[in-house]
CSV table of N, CA and C in Angstrom, one decimal:
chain,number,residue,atom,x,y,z
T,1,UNK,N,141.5,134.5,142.9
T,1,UNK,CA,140.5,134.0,143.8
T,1,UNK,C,139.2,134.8,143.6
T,2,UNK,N,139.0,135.8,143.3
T,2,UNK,CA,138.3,137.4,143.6
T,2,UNK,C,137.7,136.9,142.0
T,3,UNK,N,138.5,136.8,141.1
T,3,UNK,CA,137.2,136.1,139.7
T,3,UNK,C,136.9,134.9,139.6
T,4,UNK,N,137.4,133.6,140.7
T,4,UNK,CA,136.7,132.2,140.3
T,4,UNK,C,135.6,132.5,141.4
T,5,UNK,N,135.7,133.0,142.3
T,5,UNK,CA,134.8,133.2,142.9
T,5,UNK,C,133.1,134.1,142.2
T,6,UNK,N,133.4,135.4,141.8
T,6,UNK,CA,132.5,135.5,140.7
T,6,UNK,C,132.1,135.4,139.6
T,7,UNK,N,132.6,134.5,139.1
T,7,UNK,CA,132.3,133.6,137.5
T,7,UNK,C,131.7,131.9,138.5
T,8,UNK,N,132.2,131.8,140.1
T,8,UNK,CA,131.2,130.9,140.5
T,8,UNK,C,130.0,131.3,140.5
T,9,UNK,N,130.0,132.2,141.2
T,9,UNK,CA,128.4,132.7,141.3
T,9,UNK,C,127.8,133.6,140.8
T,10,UNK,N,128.2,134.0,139.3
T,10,UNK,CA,127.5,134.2,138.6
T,10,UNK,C,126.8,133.1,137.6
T,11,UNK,N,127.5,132.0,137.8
T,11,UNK,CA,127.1,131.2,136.7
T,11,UNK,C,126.1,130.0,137.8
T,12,UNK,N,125.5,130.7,138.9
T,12,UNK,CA,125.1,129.6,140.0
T,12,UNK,C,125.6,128.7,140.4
T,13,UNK,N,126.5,128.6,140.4
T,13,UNK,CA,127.1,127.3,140.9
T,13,UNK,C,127.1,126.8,142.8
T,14,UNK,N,127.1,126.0,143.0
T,14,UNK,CA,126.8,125.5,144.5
T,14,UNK,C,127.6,124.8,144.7
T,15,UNK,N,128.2,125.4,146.3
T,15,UNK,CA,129.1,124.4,146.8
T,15,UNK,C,130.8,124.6,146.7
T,16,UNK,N,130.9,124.1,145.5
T,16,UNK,CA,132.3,124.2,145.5
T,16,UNK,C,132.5,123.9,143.8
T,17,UNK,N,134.1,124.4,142.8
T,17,UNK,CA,133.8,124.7,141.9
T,17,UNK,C,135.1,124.5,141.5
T,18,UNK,N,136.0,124.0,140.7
T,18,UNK,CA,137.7,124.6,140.1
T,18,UNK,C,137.3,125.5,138.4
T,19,UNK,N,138.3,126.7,138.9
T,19,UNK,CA,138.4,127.5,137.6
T,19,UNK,C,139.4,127.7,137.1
T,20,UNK,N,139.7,127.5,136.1
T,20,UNK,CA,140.7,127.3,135.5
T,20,UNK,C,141.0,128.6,134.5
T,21,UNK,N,142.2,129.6,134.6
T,21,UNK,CA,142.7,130.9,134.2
T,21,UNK,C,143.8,130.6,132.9
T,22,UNK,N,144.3,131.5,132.1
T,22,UNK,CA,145.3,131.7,131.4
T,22,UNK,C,145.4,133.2,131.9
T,23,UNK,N,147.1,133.5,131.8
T,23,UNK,CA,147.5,135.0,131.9
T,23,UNK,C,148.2,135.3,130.1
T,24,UNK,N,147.5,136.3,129.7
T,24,UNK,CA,148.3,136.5,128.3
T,24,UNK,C,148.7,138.1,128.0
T,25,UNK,N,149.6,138.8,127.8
T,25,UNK,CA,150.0,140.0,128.0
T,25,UNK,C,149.5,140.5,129.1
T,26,UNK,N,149.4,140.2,130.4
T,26,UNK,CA,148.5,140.8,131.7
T,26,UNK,C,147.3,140.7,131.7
T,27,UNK,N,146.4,140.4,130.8
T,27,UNK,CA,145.7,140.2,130.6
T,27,UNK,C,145.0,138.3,131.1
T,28,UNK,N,144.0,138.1,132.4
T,28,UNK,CA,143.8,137.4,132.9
T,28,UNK,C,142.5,136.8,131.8
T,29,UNK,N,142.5,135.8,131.2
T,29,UNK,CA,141.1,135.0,130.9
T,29,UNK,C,140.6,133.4,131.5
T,30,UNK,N,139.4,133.6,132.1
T,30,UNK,CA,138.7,132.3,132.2
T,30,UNK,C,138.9,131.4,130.8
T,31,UNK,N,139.3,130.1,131.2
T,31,UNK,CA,139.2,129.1,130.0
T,31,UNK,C,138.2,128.3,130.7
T,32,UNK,N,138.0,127.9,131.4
T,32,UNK,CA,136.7,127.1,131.8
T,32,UNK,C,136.4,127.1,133.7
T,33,UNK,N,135.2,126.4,133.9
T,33,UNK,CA,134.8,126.3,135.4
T,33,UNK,C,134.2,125.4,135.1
T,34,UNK,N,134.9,124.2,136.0
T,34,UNK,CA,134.4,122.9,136.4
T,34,UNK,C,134.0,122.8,137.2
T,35,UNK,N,132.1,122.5,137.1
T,35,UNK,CA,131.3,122.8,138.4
T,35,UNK,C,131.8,121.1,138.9
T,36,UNK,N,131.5,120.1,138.5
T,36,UNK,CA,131.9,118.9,139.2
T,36,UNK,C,133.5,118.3,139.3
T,37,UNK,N,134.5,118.7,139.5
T,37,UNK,CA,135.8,118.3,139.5
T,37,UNK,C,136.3,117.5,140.1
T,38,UNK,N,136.9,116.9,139.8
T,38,UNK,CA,137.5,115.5,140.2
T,38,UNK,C,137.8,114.9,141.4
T,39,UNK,N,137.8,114.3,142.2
T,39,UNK,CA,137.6,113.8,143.7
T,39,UNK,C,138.7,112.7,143.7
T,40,UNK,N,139.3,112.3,143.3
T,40,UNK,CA,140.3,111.2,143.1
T,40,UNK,C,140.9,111.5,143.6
T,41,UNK,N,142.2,110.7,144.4
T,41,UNK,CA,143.3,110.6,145.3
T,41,UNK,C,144.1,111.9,144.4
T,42,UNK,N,144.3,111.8,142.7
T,42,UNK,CA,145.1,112.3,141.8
T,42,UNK,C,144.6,113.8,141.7
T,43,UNK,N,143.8,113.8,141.8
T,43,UNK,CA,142.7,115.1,141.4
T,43,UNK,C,143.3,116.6,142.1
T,44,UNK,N,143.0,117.6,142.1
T,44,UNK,CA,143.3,118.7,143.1
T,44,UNK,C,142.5,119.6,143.8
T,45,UNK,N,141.0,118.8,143.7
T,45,UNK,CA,140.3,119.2,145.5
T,45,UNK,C,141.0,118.6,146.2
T,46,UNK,N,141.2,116.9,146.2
T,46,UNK,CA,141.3,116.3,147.6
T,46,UNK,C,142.9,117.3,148.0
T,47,UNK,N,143.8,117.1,146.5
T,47,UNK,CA,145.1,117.6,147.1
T,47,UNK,C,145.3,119.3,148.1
T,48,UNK,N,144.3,119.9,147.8
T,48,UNK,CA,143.9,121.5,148.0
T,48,UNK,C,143.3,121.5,149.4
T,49,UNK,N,142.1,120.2,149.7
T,49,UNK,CA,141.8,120.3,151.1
T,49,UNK,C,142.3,119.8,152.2
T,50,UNK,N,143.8,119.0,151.9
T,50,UNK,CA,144.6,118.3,152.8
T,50,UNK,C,145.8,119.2,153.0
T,51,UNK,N,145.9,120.2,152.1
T,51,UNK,CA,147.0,121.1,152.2
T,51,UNK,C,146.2,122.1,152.6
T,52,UNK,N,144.8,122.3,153.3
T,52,UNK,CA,144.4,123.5,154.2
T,52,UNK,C,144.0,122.7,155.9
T,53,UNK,N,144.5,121.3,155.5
T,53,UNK,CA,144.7,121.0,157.1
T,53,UNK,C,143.1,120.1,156.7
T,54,UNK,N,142.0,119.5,156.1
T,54,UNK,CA,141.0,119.1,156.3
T,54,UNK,C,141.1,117.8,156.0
T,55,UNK,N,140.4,116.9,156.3
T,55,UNK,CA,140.6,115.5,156.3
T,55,UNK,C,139.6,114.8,154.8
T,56,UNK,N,139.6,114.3,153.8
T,56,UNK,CA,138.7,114.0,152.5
T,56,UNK,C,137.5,113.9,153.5
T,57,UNK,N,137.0,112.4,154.4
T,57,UNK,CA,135.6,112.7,154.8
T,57,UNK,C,135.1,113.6,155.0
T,58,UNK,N,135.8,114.4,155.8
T,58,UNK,CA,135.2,115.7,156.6
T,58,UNK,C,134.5,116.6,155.7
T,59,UNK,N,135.0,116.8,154.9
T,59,UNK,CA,135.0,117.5,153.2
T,59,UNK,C,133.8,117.2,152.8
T,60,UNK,N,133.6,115.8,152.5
T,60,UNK,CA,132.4,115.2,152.1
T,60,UNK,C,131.0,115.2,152.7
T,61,UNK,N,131.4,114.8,154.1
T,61,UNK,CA,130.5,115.5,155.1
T,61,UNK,C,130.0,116.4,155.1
T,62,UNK,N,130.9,118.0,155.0
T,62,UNK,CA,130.4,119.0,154.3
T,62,UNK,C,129.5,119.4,153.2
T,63,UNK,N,130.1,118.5,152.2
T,63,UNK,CA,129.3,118.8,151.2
T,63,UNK,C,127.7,118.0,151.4
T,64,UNK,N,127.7,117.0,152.0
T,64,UNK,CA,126.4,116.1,152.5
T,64,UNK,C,125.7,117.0,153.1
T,65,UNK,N,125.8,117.8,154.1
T,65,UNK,CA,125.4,119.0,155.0
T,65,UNK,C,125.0,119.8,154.1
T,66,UNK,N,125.4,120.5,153.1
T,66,UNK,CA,125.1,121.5,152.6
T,66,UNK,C,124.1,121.5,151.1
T,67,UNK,N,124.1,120.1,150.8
T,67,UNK,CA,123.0,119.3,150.0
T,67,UNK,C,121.6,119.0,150.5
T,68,UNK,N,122.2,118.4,151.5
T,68,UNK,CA,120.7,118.6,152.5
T,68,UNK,C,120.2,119.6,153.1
T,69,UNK,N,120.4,120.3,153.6
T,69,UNK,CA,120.3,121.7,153.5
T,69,UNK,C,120.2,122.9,152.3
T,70,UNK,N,120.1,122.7,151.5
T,70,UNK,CA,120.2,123.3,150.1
T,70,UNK,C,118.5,123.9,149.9
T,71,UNK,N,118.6,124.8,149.5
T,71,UNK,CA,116.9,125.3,148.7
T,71,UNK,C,117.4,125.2,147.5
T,72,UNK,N,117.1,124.0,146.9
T,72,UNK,CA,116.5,124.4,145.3
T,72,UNK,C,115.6,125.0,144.5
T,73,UNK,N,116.2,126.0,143.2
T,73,UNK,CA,115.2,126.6,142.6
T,73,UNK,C,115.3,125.8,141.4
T,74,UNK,N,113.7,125.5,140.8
T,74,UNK,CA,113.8,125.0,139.1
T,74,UNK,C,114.1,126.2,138.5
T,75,UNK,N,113.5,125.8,137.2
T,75,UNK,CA,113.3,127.0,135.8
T,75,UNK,C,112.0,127.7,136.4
T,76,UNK,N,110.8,127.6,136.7
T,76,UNK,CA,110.2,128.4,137.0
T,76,UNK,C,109.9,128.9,138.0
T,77,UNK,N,110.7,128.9,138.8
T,77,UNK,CA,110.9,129.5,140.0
T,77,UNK,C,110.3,128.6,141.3
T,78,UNK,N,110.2,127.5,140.6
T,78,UNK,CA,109.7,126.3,141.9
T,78,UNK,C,111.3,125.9,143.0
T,79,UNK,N,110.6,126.0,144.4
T,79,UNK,CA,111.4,125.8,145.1
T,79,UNK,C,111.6,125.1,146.2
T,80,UNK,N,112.6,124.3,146.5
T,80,UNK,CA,112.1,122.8,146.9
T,80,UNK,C,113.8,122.5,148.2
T,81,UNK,N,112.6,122.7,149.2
T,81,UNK,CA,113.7,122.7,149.7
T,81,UNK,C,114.3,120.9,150.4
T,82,UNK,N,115.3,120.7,150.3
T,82,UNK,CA,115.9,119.0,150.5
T,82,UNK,C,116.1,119.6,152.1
T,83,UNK,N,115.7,118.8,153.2
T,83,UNK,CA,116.1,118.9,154.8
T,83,UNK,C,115.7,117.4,155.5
């Protein structure tokens, strides 16, 4: 948890993110971070936030909340906030 979380935010990522690990002689490596991942019935956000007790809308709603509420920065440091 302690590296998807900072390979989240170091690579900026917003919101919410799946990272995906390999273990090889104890040695842990990142193979990728899917900033957009899958939302499907099949997928394993929705399966991950119903197994912490949350309901799919609710989720969504969240993330709606936290979009609109967001300060965006561009490339030049232009910053734009969505409310």
């Amino acid at each position: 948890k302690t590296l998807a979380v900072f390979a989240h935010r170091l690579l900026g990522l917003r919101h919410y993110s799946r990272s995906d690990f390999i273990l090889v002689k104890n040695k842990i490596y990142i193979l990728e971070l899917n900033s957009l991942p899958g939302l499907t019935k099949n997928s394993i956000i929705p399966k991950a936030i119903e197994e912490w007790g949350i309901s799919f809308p609710k989720f969504l709603d969240h993330l709606i909340d936290l979009a609109l509420n967001s300060v965006l920065v561009g490339p030049a440091g232009f910053r734009l906030s969505i409310q």
